[in-house]
Amino acid sequence: MNKQIQDMVMVCNTCQTYQNTQTREPMIPHEIVKRPWHKVACDLFHLYGEQYLLVVDYYSKFFELVNLHRDLSSENIISVLKDVFSRQGIPTIVMSDNGPEFSSIKFREFSVNWEFKHIKSSPRYPQSNGLVERYIQTVKNTLRKSMMDKKDPFLALLDLRNTPIDGKHSPANVLMNRHLRDLLPRQLNSKPFRKRIFDQFLENSTNVQKTYYDKKSKSLKVLKVGDRVRVQINPKVNKWHKASIIRIAGFRSYMIELERGGTLIRNRRFIRKCKNNANSYQTTTRESKTSENKTDFSNYRVIRVGPNINRFPDVLENREEALGEAGDRNNVSNSQGDLSKSRSGRVVKTPALYKDFVMM
């Protein structure tokens, strides 16, 4: 029975359209880099009517924050990144999302001319670039608290860069091998940066994070070009649209063509493979309902009713016969006293509690 219900749901068009989001897949951590500013992540965020660009180093966790003054053009972002790279150096890898400012031809030319590899995360899947997303939350909360308390936000950002990550090394200490002077009393001539200890900390923290993340994860099957699938366009809305795979865009990333028109790139988590006979359930159901509504009247007998003829004589005769049989059964049971028989023929004896006693 359960298997039949499951098969029915698998081929039901309505059931397939409104399904829950699939479970997450096992984590694939980013490769642990071995030197500062080798790999950076950048993203945009909005706060109090202003647009900001945040650049975070994957190794030291040192970040650069720049106010874009509401100019989100590729030219402005490229100019800001050039300014950051001129101070810290050109990274080998730059991670970003698929925003139009990072997907433009000008940004592609910028990556070629400055000789760095540009990697873009899957659309609607920000956790693949989770480091910068986490730092956006931290920086936004810091700026909010500073403005609410009417404190200097730049001093708060300076304290963030001087805060130790593993209890010993701060982002500034890892990147510059020194502490940045701030308003807190501290010894600036601190101990030198110990790379081996910090590398071991990064590896251990990554393994622990993956262990806890994978507890509620499940691997999904690899899709092929031409597979009929359903895609969840918006992860916040449980509605799946018909589509087909037209190209493998990357690991766990596919380019799909919607049945209604248009192409999208989505992560494997938001793509569900469906059966080819997804509409057969509705067709079968409609046919069965139609056949039920069509009744065969060929075996029915037509009775002509006159003004003085009793209506439904067969029914009345059967009713009188049934009443007569019931009366005979009651007489038999009364004659037998306390004994009676069930439909299967079993003799039923009335308990003494329910017997009729004669009062003297």
Coordinates of C-alpha atoms in Angstrom, one line a residue:
M1 CA 0.0 0.0 0.0
N2 CA 2.8 2.4 0.9
K3 CA 4.6 1.6 -2.3
Q4 CA 1.5 2.3 -4.3
I5 CA 1.0 5.7 -2.6
Q6 CA 4.7 6.5 -3.2
D7 CA 4.4 5.6 -6.9
M8 CA 1.2 7.6 -7.2
V9 CA 2.9 10.7 -5.7
M10 CA 5.9 10.3 -8.0
V11 CA 3.8 10.5 -11.1
C12 CA 1.3 13.1 -9.8
N13 CA 1.9 16.5 -11.5
T14 CA 0.4 18.5 -8.6
C15 CA 2.4 16.6 -6.0
Q16 CA 5.6 17.1 -7.9
T17 CA 5.0 20.8 -8.3
Y18 CA 4.5 21.5 -4.6
Q19 CA 7.3 19.5 -2.8
N20 CA 9.6 20.5 0.0
T21 CA 13.2 21.6 -0.6
Q22 CA 15.6 18.7 -0.9
T23 CA 18.0 17.9 1.9
R24 CA 21.4 19.4 1.8
E25 CA 24.3 17.4 0.3
P26 CA 27.6 16.6 2.1
M27 CA 29.8 19.6 2.5
I28 CA 32.7 20.2 0.1
P29 CA 35.0 22.6 2.0
H30 CA 37.2 25.1 0.2
E31 CA 40.8 24.1 -0.2
I32 CA 42.8 25.3 2.8
V33 CA 45.2 27.9 1.5
K34 CA 48.7 28.1 2.8
R35 CA 49.5 31.8 2.6
P36 CA 47.7 35.1 3.1
W37 CA 45.9 36.9 0.3
H38 CA 46.1 33.8 -2.0
K39 CA 42.3 33.5 -2.2
V40 CA 39.8 36.3 -1.5
A41 CA 36.0 36.5 -1.5
C42 CA 34.0 39.7 -2.3
D43 CA 30.3 40.6 -2.1
L44 CA 28.0 43.6 -1.9
F45 CA 25.6 44.5 0.9
H46 CA 23.2 47.3 1.7
L47 CA 23.0 49.3 5.0
Y48 CA 21.3 52.5 5.8
G49 CA 20.8 53.6 2.2
E50 CA 24.5 52.9 1.3
Q51 CA 26.1 50.1 -0.8
Y52 CA 29.3 48.5 0.4
L53 CA 31.9 46.1 -1.0
L54 CA 33.5 43.7 1.3
V55 CA 36.6 41.7 0.5
V56 CA 37.8 38.9 2.8
D57 CA 41.0 36.9 2.8
Y58 CA 40.4 33.2 3.1
Y59 CA 43.6 32.6 5.1
S60 CA 44.0 35.5 7.5
K61 CA 40.3 36.5 7.6
F62 CA 41.4 40.1 7.2
F63 CA 38.7 42.2 5.4
E64 CA 38.6 45.4 3.4
L65 CA 35.4 47.5 3.5
V66 CA 34.7 50.1 0.9
N67 CA 31.7 52.4 0.5
L68 CA 30.5 52.4 -3.1
H69 CA 28.3 55.6 -2.7
R70 CA 25.4 53.8 -4.4
D71 CA 27.3 53.2 -7.6
L72 CA 27.0 49.5 -8.4
S73 CA 28.4 49.6 -11.9
S74 CA 31.2 47.2 -13.0
E75 CA 33.5 50.2 -13.6
N76 CA 33.2 51.4 -10.0
I77 CA 33.7 48.0 -8.5
I78 CA 36.7 47.3 -10.7
S79 CA 38.2 50.6 -9.7
V80 CA 37.7 49.8 -6.0
L81 CA 39.2 46.3 -6.3
K82 CA 42.2 47.8 -8.1
D83 CA 42.7 50.1 -5.2
V84 CA 42.5 47.2 -2.7
F85 CA 44.8 45.0 -4.8
S86 CA 47.4 47.7 -5.1
R87 CA 47.7 47.7 -1.3
Q88 CA 47.5 44.0 -0.5
G89 CA 48.6 42.5 -3.7
I90 CA 46.8 40.6 -6.5
P91 CA 45.2 37.4 -5.3
T92 CA 45.4 34.2 -7.2
I93 CA 41.7 33.4 -6.8
V94 CA 38.7 35.7 -6.4
M95 CA 35.3 34.3 -5.3
S96 CA 32.1 36.2 -6.0
D97 CA 28.4 35.6 -6.7
N98 CA 26.7 35.8 -10.1
G99 CA 25.6 39.4 -9.8
P100 CA 25.6 41.5 -13.0
E101 CA 28.5 43.6 -11.8
F102 CA 30.7 40.4 -11.5
S103 CA 29.4 38.6 -14.6
S104 CA 30.0 41.5 -17.0
I105 CA 32.5 41.4 -19.9
K106 CA 34.5 44.3 -18.3
F107 CA 35.0 42.3 -15.1
R108 CA 36.1 39.3 -17.2
E109 CA 38.6 41.5 -19.0
F110 CA 39.8 42.8 -15.6
S111 CA 40.5 39.2 -14.4
V112 CA 42.4 38.4 -17.5
N113 CA 44.5 41.6 -17.5
W114 CA 45.3 41.3 -13.8
E115 CA 45.9 37.6 -14.1
F116 CA 43.7 36.1 -11.4
K117 CA 41.1 33.3 -11.5
H118 CA 37.5 34.4 -11.1
I119 CA 35.2 31.7 -9.6
K120 CA 31.4 32.4 -9.3
S121 CA 29.1 30.6 -7.0
S122 CA 25.8 29.0 -8.2
P123 CA 22.9 31.5 -8.3
R124 CA 20.6 31.3 -5.3
Y125 CA 23.2 29.3 -3.4
P126 CA 25.2 31.8 -1.2
Q127 CA 26.6 29.2 1.1
S128 CA 29.1 28.2 -1.5
N129 CA 30.7 31.6 -0.8
G130 CA 29.8 31.4 2.9
L131 CA 32.9 33.1 4.3
V132 CA 32.1 36.5 2.9
E133 CA 28.4 36.0 3.8
R134 CA 29.3 35.4 7.4
Y135 CA 31.6 38.4 7.5
I136 CA 28.9 40.6 6.0
Q137 CA 26.7 39.7 9.0
T138 CA 29.5 40.5 11.5
V139 CA 30.4 43.8 9.8
K140 CA 26.8 44.9 9.5
N141 CA 26.1 44.2 13.2
T142 CA 29.3 46.1 14.2
L143 CA 28.3 49.2 12.1
R144 CA 24.7 49.1 13.5
K145 CA 25.9 49.0 17.1
S146 CA 28.4 51.8 16.5
M147 CA 25.9 54.1 14.9
M148 CA 23.3 53.3 17.7
D149 CA 25.8 54.2 20.4
K150 CA 27.2 57.1 18.4
K151 CA 30.7 55.6 18.3
D152 CA 33.3 55.9 15.6
P153 CA 32.6 52.9 13.3
F154 CA 36.2 52.9 12.0
L155 CA 37.5 52.2 15.5
A156 CA 35.1 49.3 15.7
L157 CA 36.3 47.9 12.4
L158 CA 39.9 48.3 13.7
D159 CA 39.1 46.3 16.8
L160 CA 37.6 43.5 14.6
R161 CA 40.9 43.3 12.6
N162 CA 42.8 43.0 15.9
T163 CA 40.6 40.4 17.5
P164 CA 42.3 37.0 17.7
I165 CA 40.7 34.2 15.6
D166 CA 42.1 31.2 17.4
G167 CA 42.8 32.9 20.7
K168 CA 46.4 33.8 19.7
H169 CA 46.5 35.3 16.1
S170 CA 44.4 38.2 14.9
P171 CA 43.7 38.8 11.1
A172 CA 46.2 41.7 11.2
N173 CA 48.8 39.6 12.9
V174 CA 48.4 36.8 10.3
L175 CA 48.5 39.1 7.3
M176 CA 51.1 41.7 8.4
N177 CA 52.9 39.8 11.2
R178 CA 52.1 42.6 13.6
H179 CA 49.4 44.2 15.7
L180 CA 47.7 47.3 14.5
R181 CA 47.8 50.1 17.1
D182 CA 44.4 50.9 18.5
L183 CA 43.0 52.6 21.7
L184 CA 43.3 49.4 23.8
P185 CA 46.5 49.1 25.9
R186 CA 48.6 46.3 24.4
Q187 CA 52.2 45.4 23.7
L188 CA 52.8 46.1 20.1
N189 CA 56.1 44.1 20.0
S190 CA 54.2 40.8 20.3
K191 CA 55.4 37.3 19.5
P192 CA 55.9 36.5 15.8
F193 CA 53.2 34.7 13.8
R194 CA 53.5 30.9 14.1
K195 CA 52.3 29.6 10.8
R196 CA 52.4 25.9 11.7
I197 CA 50.0 26.4 14.7
F198 CA 47.7 28.6 12.7
D199 CA 47.5 26.1 9.8
Q200 CA 46.6 23.3 12.2
F201 CA 43.9 25.5 13.6
L202 CA 42.4 26.1 10.2
E203 CA 42.4 22.4 9.3
N204 CA 40.8 21.3 12.6
S205 CA 38.1 23.9 12.4
T206 CA 37.3 22.9 8.9
N207 CA 37.0 19.2 9.8
V208 CA 34.8 20.0 12.8
Q209 CA 32.5 22.1 10.7
K210 CA 32.2 19.4 8.0
T211 CA 31.5 16.7 10.6
Y212 CA 28.5 18.6 12.1
Y213 CA 27.2 19.7 8.7
D214 CA 27.2 16.2 7.2
K215 CA 25.1 14.7 10.0
K216 CA 21.9 15.8 8.3
S217 CA 23.1 15.6 4.7
K218 CA 22.4 13.2 1.8
S219 CA 24.2 12.7 -1.5
L220 CA 22.1 13.2 -4.6
K221 CA 22.6 11.4 -7.9
V222 CA 24.6 13.0 -10.7
L223 CA 22.4 14.3 -13.5
K224 CA 23.1 14.0 -17.2
V225 CA 22.4 16.2 -20.2
G226 CA 18.9 15.6 -21.4
D227 CA 17.4 14.5 -18.1
R228 CA 13.8 15.6 -17.4
V229 CA 13.9 17.5 -14.1
R230 CA 12.0 19.9 -11.9
V231 CA 13.8 23.0 -10.6
Q232 CA 13.0 25.1 -7.6
I233 CA 13.6 28.6 -9.0
N234 CA 13.2 30.4 -5.7
P235 CA 14.5 28.4 -2.7
K236 CA 12.1 30.3 -0.4
V237 CA 9.1 29.1 -2.4
N238 CA 8.3 25.4 -2.5
K239 CA 7.2 25.3 -6.2
W240 CA 9.0 23.1 -8.7
H241 CA 8.9 23.9 -12.5
K242 CA 9.4 21.5 -15.4
A243 CA 12.8 21.7 -17.1
S244 CA 15.6 19.7 -18.7
I245 CA 19.3 19.6 -18.3
I246 CA 21.2 21.2 -21.3
R247 CA 24.7 21.6 -19.9
I248 CA 26.8 20.8 -16.8
A249 CA 28.0 24.2 -15.6
G250 CA 30.3 22.9 -12.9
F251 CA 30.5 20.5 -10.0
R252 CA 26.9 20.2 -8.6
S253 CA 25.9 23.0 -10.9
Y254 CA 23.7 22.6 -14.0
M255 CA 22.3 24.8 -16.7
I256 CA 18.7 24.0 -17.3
E257 CA 16.0 25.0 -19.9
L258 CA 12.6 25.7 -18.5
E259 CA 9.6 24.2 -20.2
R260 CA 7.9 27.6 -20.2
G261 CA 11.1 29.1 -21.8
G262 CA 14.3 30.5 -20.5
T263 CA 17.6 29.1 -19.1
L264 CA 18.9 29.0 -15.6
I265 CA 21.9 27.8 -13.7
R266 CA 21.1 26.1 -10.4
N267 CA 22.8 24.0 -7.7
R268 CA 22.0 20.3 -7.6
R269 CA 20.1 20.8 -4.3
F270 CA 17.4 22.8 -6.2
I271 CA 17.0 20.3 -9.1
R272 CA 14.9 17.1 -8.7
K273 CA 14.9 14.4 -11.3
C274 CA 11.3 13.4 -12.3
K275 CA 9.8 10.5 -14.1
N276 CA 8.8 10.8 -17.8
N277 CA 5.2 9.8 -17.1
A278 CA 4.6 12.7 -14.6
N279 CA 1.2 13.4 -16.2
S280 CA -0.1 9.8 -16.3
Y281 CA -1.7 10.0 -12.9
Q282 CA -3.9 12.9 -13.9
T283 CA -4.8 11.2 -17.1
T284 CA -5.7 7.9 -15.4
T285 CA -7.7 9.7 -12.7
R286 CA -9.7 11.7 -15.2
E287 CA -10.4 8.5 -17.3
S288 CA -11.5 6.6 -14.2
K289 CA -13.8 9.4 -13.1
T290 CA -15.3 9.6 -16.6
S291 CA -15.9 5.8 -16.6
E292 CA -17.6 6.0 -13.2
N293 CA -19.9 8.7 -14.4
K294 CA -20.9 6.7 -17.5
T295 CA -23.5 4.1 -16.2
D296 CA -24.7 1.2 -18.3
F297 CA -28.5 1.1 -18.3
S298 CA -28.9 -1.8 -20.7
N299 CA -29.8 -4.3 -17.9
Y300 CA -32.5 -2.1 -16.3
R301 CA -36.2 -3.0 -16.8
V302 CA -38.5 -0.1 -17.7
I303 CA -41.8 -0.1 -15.7
R304 CA -44.7 2.0 -17.0
V305 CA -46.7 3.6 -14.2
G306 CA -50.4 4.4 -14.7
P307 CA -52.6 6.5 -12.5
N308 CA -54.1 3.6 -10.5
I309 CA -51.1 1.3 -10.5
N310 CA -49.0 1.0 -7.3
R311 CA -45.5 2.6 -7.7
F312 CA -42.5 0.3 -7.1
P313 CA -44.4 -3.0 -6.6
D314 CA -41.3 -5.1 -6.4
V315 CA -39.9 -3.0 -3.6
L316 CA -43.1 -3.2 -1.6
E317 CA -43.3 -7.0 -2.0
N318 CA -39.7 -7.4 -1.0
R319 CA -40.3 -5.2 2.0
E320 CA -43.3 -7.2 3.1
E321 CA -41.4 -10.5 2.7
A322 CA -38.5 -9.1 4.7
L323 CA -40.8 -8.0 7.5
G324 CA -42.5 -11.4 7.5
E325 CA -39.1 -13.2 7.8
A326 CA -38.1 -10.9 10.6
G327 CA -41.3 -11.6 12.5
D328 CA -40.7 -15.4 12.2
R329 CA -37.2 -15.1 13.5
N330 CA -38.4 -13.1 16.5
N331 CA -41.0 -15.8 17.3
V332 CA -38.3 -18.5 17.1
S333 CA -36.0 -16.6 19.4
N334 CA -38.8 -15.9 21.9
S335 CA -39.7 -19.6 21.9
Q336 CA -36.1 -20.6 22.6
G337 CA -35.9 -18.3 25.6
D338 CA -32.5 -17.1 26.3
L339 CA -30.8 -18.7 23.3
S340 CA -30.1 -17.0 20.0
K341 CA -27.9 -17.4 17.0
S342 CA -25.6 -15.0 15.3
R343 CA -25.3 -14.7 11.5
S344 CA -22.6 -17.2 11.4
G345 CA -24.7 -19.8 13.2
R346 CA -23.0 -19.5 16.6
V347 CA -25.3 -19.9 19.6
V348 CA -25.4 -16.9 21.8
K349 CA -26.5 -17.3 25.5
T350 CA -27.8 -14.2 27.2
P351 CA -25.8 -13.4 30.5
A352 CA -27.7 -13.7 33.7
L353 CA -27.3 -10.0 34.2
Y354 CA -29.7 -9.3 31.4
K355 CA -32.3 -12.0 32.1
D356 CA -35.9 -11.0 32.7
F357 CA -36.8 -12.0 36.3
V358 CA -40.4 -12.4 37.4
M359 CA -41.1 -10.5 40.6
M360 CA -43.3 -12.4 43.1

